[in-house]
Short mmCIF file of C-alpha atoms and ligand atoms in Angstrom, two decimals:
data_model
loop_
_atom_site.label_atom_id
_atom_site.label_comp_id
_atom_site.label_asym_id
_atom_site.label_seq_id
_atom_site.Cartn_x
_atom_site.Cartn_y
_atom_site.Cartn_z
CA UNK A 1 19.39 -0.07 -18.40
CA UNK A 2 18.27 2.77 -16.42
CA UNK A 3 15.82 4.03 -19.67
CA UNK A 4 17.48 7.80 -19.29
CA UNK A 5 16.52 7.98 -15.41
CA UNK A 6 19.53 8.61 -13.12
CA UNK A 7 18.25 6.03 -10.51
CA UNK A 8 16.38 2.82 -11.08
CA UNK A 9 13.83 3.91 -8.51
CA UNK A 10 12.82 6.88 -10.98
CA UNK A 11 12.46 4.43 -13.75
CA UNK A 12 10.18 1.98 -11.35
CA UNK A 13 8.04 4.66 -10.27
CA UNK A 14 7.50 5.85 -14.05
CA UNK A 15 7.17 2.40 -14.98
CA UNK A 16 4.15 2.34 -12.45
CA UNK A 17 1.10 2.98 -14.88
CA UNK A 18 2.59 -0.02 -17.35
CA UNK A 19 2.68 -2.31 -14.19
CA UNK A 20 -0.55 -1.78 -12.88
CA UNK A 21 -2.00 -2.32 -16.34
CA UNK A 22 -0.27 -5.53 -16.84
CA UNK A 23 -1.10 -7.01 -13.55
CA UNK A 24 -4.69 -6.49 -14.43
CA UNK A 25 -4.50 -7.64 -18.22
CA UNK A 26 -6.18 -10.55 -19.13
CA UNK A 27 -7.68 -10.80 -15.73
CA UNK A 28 -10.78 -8.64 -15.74
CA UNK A 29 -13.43 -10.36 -18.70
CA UNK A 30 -15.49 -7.78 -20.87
CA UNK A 31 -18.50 -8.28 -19.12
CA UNK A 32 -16.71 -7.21 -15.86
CA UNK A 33 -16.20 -11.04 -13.87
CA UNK A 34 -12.80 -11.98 -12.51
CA UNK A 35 -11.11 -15.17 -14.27
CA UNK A 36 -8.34 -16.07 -12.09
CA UNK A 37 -7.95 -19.65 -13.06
CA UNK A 38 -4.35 -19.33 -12.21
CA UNK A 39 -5.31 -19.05 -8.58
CA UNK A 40 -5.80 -23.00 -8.41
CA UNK A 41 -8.22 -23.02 -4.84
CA UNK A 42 -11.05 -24.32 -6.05
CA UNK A 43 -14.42 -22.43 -5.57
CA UNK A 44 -15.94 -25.09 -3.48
CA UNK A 45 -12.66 -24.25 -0.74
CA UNK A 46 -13.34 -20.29 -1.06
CA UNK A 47 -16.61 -20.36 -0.44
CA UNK A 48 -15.62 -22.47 2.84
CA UNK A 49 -13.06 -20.06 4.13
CA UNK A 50 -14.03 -18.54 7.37
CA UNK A 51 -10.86 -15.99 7.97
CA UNK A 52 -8.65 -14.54 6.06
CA UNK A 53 -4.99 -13.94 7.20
CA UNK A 54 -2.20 -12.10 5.11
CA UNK A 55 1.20 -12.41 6.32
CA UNK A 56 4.23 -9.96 4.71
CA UNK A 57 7.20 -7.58 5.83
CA UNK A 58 7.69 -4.44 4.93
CA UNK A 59 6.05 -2.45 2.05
CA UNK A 60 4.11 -5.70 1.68
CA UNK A 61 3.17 -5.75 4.52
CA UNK A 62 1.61 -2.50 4.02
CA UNK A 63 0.01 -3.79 1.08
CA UNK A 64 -1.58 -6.17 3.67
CA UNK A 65 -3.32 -3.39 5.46
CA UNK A 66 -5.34 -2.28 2.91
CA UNK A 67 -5.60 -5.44 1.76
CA UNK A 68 -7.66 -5.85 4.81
CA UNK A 69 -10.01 -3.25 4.33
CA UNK A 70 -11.21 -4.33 0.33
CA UNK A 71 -11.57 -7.71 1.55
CA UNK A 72 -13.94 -6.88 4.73
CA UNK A 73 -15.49 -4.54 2.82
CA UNK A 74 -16.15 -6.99 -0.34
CA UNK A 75 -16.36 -10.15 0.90
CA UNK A 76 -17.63 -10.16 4.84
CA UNK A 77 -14.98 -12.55 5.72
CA UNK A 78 -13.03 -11.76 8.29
CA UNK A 79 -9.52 -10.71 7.67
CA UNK A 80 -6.18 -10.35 9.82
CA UNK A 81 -3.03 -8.79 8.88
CA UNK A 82 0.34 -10.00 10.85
CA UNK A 83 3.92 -8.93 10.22
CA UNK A 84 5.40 -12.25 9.37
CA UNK A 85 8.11 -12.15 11.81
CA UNK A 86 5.57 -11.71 14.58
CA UNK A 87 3.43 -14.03 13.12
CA UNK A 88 4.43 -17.99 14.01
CA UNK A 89 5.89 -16.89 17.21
CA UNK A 90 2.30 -16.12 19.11
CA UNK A 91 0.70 -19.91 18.37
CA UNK A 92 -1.70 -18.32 15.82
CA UNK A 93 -5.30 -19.66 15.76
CA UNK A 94 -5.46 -21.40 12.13
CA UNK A 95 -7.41 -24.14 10.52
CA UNK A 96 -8.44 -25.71 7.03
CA UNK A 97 -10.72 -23.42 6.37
CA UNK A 98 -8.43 -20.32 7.39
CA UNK A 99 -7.15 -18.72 3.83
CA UNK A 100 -3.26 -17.29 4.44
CA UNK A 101 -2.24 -14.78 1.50
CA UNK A 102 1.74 -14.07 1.48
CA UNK A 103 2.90 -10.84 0.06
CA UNK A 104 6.15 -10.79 -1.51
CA UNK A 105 7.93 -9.08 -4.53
CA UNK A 106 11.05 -11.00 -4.05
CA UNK A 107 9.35 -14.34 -2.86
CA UNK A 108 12.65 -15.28 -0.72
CA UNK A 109 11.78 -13.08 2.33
CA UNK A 110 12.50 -15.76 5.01
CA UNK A 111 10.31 -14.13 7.93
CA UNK A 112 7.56 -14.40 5.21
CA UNK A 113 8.46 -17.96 3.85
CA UNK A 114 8.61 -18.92 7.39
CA UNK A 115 5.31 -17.87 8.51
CA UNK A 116 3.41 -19.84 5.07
CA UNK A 117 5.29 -23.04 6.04
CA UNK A 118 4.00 -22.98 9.78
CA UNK A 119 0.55 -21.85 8.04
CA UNK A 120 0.59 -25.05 5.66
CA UNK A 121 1.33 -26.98 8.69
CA UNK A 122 -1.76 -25.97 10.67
CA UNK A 123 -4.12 -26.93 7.23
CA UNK A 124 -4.50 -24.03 5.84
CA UNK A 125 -4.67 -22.96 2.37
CA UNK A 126 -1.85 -20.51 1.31
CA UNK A 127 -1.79 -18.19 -1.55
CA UNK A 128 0.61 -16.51 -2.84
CA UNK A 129 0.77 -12.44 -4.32
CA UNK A 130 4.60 -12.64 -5.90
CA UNK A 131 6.37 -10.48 -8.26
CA UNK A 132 9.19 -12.93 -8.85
CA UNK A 133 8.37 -16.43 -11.10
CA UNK A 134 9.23 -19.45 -9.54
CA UNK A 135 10.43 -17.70 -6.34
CA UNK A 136 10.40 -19.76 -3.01
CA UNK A 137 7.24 -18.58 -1.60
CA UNK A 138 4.85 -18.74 -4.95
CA UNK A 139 7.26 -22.70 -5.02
CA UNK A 140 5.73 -23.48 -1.07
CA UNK A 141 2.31 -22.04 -1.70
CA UNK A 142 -1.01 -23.69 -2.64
CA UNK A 143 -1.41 -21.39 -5.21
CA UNK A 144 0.16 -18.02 -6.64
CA UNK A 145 -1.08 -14.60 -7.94
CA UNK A 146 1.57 -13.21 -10.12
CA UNK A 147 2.06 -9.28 -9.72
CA UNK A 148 3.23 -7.90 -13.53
CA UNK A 149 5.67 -5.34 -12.34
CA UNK A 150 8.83 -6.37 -13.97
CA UNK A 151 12.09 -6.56 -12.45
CA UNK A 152 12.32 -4.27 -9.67
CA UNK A 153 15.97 -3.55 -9.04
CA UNK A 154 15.70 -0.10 -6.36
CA UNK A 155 16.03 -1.65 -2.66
CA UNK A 156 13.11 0.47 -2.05
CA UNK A 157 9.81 -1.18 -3.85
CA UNK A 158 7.73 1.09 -5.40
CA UNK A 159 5.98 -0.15 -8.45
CA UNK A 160 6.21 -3.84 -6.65
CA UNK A 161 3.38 -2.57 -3.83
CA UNK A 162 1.26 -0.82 -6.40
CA UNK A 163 1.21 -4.21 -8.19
CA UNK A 164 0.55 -5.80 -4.88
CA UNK A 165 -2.26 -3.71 -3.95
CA UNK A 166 -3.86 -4.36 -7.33
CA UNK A 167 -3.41 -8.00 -6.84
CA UNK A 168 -5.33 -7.40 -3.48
CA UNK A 169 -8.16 -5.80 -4.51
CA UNK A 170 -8.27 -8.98 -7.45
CA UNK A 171 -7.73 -11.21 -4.90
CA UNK A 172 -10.94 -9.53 -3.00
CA UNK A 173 -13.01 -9.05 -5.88
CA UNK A 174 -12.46 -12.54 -6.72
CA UNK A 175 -13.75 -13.54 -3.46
CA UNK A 176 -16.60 -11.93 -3.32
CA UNK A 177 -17.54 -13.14 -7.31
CA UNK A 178 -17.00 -16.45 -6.25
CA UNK A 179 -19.17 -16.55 -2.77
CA UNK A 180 -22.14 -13.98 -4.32
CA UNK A 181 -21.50 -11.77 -1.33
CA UNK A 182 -22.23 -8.00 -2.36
CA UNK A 183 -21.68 -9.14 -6.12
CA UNK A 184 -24.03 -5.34 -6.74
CA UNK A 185 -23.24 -2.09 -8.73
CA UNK A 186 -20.57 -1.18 -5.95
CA UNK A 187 -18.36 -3.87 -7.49
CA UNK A 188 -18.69 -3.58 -10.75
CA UNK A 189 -18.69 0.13 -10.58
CA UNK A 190 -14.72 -0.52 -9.01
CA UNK A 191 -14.36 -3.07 -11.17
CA UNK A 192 -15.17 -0.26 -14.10
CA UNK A 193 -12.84 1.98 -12.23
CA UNK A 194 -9.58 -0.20 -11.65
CA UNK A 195 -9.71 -1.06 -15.47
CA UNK A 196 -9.25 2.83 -15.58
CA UNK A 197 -6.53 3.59 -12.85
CA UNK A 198 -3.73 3.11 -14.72
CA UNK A 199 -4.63 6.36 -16.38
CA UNK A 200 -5.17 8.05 -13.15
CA UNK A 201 -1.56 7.11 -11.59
CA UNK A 202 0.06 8.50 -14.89
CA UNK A 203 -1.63 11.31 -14.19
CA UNK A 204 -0.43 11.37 -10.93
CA UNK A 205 3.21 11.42 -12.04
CA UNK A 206 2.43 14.22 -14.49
CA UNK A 207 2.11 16.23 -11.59
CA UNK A 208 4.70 16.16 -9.38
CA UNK A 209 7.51 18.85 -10.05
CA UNK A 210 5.79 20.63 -7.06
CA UNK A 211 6.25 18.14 -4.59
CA UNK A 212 10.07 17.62 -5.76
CA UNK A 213 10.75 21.23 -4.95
CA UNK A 214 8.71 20.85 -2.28
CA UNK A 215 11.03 17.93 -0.48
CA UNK A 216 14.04 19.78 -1.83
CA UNK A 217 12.84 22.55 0.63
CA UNK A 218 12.70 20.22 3.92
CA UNK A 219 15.83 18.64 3.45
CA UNK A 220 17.42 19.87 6.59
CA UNK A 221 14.50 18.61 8.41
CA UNK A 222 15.23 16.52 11.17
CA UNK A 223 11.76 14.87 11.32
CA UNK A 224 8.54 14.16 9.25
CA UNK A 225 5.22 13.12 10.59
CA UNK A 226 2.44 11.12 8.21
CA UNK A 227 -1.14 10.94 9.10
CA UNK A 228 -3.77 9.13 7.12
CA UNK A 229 -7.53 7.46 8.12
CA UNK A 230 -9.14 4.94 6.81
CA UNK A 231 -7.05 3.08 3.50
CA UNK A 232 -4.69 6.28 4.04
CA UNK A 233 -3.58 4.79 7.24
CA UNK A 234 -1.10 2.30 5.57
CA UNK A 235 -0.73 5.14 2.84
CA UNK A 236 0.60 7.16 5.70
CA UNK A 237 3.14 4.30 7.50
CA UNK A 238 4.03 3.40 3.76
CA UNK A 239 4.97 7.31 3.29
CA UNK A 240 6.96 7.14 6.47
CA UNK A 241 8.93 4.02 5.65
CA UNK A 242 10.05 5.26 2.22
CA UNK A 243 11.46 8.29 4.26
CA UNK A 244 12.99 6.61 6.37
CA UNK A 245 14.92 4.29 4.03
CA UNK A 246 15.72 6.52 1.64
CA UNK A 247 16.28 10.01 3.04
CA UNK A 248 17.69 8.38 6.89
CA UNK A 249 15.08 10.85 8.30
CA UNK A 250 12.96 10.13 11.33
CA UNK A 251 9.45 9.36 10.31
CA UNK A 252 6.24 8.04 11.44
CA UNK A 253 3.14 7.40 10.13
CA UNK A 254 0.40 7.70 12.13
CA UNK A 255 -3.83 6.87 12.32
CA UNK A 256 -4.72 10.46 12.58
CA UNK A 257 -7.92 9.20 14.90
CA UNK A 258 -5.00 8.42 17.01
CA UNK A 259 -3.17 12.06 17.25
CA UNK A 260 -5.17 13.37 20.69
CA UNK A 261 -4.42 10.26 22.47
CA UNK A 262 -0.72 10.68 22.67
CA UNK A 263 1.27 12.07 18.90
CA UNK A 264 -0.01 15.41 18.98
CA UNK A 265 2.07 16.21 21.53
CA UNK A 266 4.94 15.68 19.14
CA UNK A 267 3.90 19.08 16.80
CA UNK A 268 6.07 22.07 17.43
CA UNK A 269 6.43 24.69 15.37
CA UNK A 270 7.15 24.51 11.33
CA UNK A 271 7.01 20.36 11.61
CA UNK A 272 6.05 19.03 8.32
CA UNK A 273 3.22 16.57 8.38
CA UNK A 274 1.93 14.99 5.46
CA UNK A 275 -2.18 14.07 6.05
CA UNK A 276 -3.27 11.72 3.50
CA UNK A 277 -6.57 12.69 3.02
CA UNK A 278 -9.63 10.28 2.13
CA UNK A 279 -12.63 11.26 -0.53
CA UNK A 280 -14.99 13.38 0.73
CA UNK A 281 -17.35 11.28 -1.10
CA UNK A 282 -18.52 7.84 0.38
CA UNK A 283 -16.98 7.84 3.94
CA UNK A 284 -17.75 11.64 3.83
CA UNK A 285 -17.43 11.35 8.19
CA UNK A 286 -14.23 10.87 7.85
CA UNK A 287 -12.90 13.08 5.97
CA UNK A 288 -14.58 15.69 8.06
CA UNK A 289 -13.37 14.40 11.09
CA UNK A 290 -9.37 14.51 9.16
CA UNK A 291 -10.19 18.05 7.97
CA UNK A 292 -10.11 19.14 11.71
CA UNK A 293 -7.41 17.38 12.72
CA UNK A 294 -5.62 18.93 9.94
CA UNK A 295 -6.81 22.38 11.83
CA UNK A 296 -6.10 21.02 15.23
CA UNK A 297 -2.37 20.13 13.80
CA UNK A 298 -1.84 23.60 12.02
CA UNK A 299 -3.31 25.64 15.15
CA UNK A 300 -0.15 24.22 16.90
CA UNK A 301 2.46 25.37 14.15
CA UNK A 302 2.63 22.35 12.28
CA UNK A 303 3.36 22.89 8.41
CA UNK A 304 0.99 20.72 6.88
CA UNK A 305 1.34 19.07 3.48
CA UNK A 306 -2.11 17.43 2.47
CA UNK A 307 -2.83 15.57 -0.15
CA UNK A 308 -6.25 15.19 -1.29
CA UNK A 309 -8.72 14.89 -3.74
CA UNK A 310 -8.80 17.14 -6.98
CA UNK A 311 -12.84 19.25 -5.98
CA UNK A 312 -12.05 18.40 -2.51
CA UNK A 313 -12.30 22.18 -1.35
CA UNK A 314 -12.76 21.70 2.53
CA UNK A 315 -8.93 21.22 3.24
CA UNK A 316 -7.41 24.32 1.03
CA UNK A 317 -7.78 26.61 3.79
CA UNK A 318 -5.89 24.24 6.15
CA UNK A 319 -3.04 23.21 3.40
CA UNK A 320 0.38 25.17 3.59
CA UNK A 321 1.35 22.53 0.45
CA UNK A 322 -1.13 20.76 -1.61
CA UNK A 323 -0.79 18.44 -3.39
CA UNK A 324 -3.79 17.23 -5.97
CA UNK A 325 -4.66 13.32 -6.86
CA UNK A 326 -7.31 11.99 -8.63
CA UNK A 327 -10.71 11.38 -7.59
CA UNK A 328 -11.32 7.32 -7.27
CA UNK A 329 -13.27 5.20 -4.85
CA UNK A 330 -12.41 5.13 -1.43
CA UNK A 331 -10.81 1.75 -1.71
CA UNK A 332 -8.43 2.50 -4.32
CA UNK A 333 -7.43 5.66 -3.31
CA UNK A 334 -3.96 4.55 -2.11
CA UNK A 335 -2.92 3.51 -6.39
CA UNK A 336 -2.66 6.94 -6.63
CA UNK A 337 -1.99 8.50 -2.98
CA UNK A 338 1.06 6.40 -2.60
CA UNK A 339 2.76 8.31 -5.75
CA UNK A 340 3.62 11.15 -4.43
CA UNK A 341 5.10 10.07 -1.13
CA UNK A 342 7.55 8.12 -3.36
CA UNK A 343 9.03 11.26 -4.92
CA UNK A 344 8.62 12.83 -1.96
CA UNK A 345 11.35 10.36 -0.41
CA UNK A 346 13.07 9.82 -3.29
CA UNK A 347 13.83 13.22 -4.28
CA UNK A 348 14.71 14.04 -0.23
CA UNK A 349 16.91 11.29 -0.58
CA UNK A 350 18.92 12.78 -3.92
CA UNK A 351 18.91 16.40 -2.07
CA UNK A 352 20.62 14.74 1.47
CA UNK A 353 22.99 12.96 -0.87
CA UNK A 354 21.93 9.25 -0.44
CA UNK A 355 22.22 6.77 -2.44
CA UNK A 356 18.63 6.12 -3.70
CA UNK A 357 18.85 2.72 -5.21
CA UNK A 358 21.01 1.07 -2.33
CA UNK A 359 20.08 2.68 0.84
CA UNK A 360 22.73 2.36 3.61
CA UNK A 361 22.55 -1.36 5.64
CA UNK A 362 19.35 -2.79 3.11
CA UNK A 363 19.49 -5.59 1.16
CA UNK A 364 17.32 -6.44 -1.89
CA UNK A 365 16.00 -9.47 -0.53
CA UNK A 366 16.01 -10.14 3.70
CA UNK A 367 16.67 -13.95 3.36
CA UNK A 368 17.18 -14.26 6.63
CA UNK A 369 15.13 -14.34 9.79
C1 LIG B 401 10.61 -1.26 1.46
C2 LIG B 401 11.05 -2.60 1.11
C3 LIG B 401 10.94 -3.71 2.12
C4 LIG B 401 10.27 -4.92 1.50
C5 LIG B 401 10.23 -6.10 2.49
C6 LIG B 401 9.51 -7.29 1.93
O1 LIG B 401 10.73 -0.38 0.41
O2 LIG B 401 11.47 -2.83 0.01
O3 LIG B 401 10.24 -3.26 3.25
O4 LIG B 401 8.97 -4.55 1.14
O5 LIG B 401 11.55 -6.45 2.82
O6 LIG B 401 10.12 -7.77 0.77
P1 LIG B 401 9.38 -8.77 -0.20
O7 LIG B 401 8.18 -8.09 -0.75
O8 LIG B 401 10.39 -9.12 -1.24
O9 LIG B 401 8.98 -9.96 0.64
#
């Protein structure tokens, strides 16, 4: 059952390229338009939503984050992204016209089930982004995007998130197609490149005995820091969570904008922080302004580990490890930045001894609050 891998999480993270492709299929026309007819809101109640709020735990919840930025970007509506256990507790501000997207892979998280309930009571339209068929939360929702990843069995998602994020940036598109906001050659030059990205993650994985004998070499560490900017932001706290759940290491991700007012204090000699590093083309300010904080880290000892993209010359001099992805727009950058911060934890976990597929004190499924 475990298709030759020792560990259900190896199998789910090679299993990521089919996943992505098959949450896509049959979605995407020739001509490049979205048909989501399965998302049954009609057009006339997306082109009256005024806000945007996703609500999800976790990995999902990560998901959510850059969620955020595709749909801003896309669309011009504005969008919020709330941990679901925080989320019905603070009297949120929410109406008919608010649209609330719920992120699950299991569709039973209870803090997330929860938080669409008190959403449905206020009016508002929920949709759901669900890896699991006729689930609880796609069940209680006005309307459900399946994710295609197939079973996920490894406590720790993996291929569930890339799934999620692709369902996102659907979910955007979608948005924008159907409200003629920015509908130019930006969109359907990412719509071009998501049909290809499946390619680009399997390329991805192709790559990455280095960075198993790279996390084979930190395994006494006691501590790992992530930074990321832009999209890599949740790249970077996604990083940091796998870590921590797999490999019981301390780890946090951090908004590298956010290092000189207070986390940089935390670098000390030979501490391994991972920068996730955004193309150098399109938001070409920052990735300058990351290249120096990559200097400003390493001038204080730290032992950085960037990954960036493949041409992006700027950061070599900086890099004690590097670590090579594909070039893709901005946006999608995490479908292929996330990979190797999977291994990364994965294979830490394996040389500390863990268990990888049942980390100690997580459950599958959190069904309850
Ligand atoms: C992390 C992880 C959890 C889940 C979270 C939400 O690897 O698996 O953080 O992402 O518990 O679960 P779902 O998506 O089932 O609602």
């Amino acid at each position: 059952e475990k298709g030759g891998y020792d560990y259900f999480m190896l199998k789910e993270i090679a299993e990521q390229p089919k996943a992505v492709a098959d949450t896509l299929l049959g979605r995407i026309d020739a001509a490049g338009s979205l048909t989501l007819d399965e998302v049954r809101i009609s057009a006339a109640e997306l082109r009256e939503v005024d806000k945007v709020v996703i609500v999800a735990c976790g990995t999902a919840f990560h998901a959510g984050l850059i969620a955020k930025y595709a749909i801003e970007h896309w669309t011009r509506i504005p969008c919020e992204v709330e941990l679901a256990s925080e989320f019905r507790y603070r009297d949120p501000i929410l109406g008919p016209r608010s649209l609330v997207i719920a992120i699950s892979q299991s569709g039973e998280t209870m803090d997330t089930l929860m938080a669409l309930r008190h959403a449905r009571e206020q009016g508002s339209k929920v949709l759901a982004i669900c890896n699991t068929n006729g689930s609880t939360i796609p069940r209680e929702s006005d309307a459900v995007l399946y994710t295609h990843a197939g079973p996920e069995v490894a406590v720790a998602s993996t291929k569930a998130f890339l799934t999620q994020l692709v369902a996102c940036y659907l979910v955007a598109l979608y948005l924008g197609q159907v409200r003629g906001t920015k509908w130019g050659d930006e969109i359907s030059a990412v719509v071009r490149d998501l049909s290809h990205i499946s390619g680009e993650v399997e390329r991805v994985l192709e790559t990455m005995e280095p960075v198993r004998a790279l996390a084979r070499s930190l395994a006494d560490k006691k501590t790992v820091l992530f930074l990321g900017r832009h999209v890599g932001y949740p790249v970077a706290l996604e990083g940091a969570l796998k870590l921590k759940e797999l490999a019981y290491m301390h780890a946090e991700g951090f908004a590298a904008g956010e290092l000189k007012h207070g986390p940089i204090a935390l670098i000390e000699e030979d501490l391994p922080v991972v920068v996730v590093v955004p193309s150098p083309r399109g938001r070409s300010v920052i990735h300058d302004k990351i290249v120096s904080n990559i200097q400003e880290i390493r001038a204080r000892g730290a032992r950085t580990i960037v990954i960036a993209e493949e041409g992006d010359e700027a950061v070599v001099p900086y890099a004690d490890h590097l670590i090579r992805i594909p070039a893709t727009p901005t946006l999608l950058q995490p479908l292929v930045a996330t990979v190797p911060l999977q291994v990364f934890a994965c294979e830490l976990a394996t040389a500390r001894g863990n268990e990888v597929d049942q980390p100690r004190n997580l459950a599958k499924s959190v069904t309850v609050e």
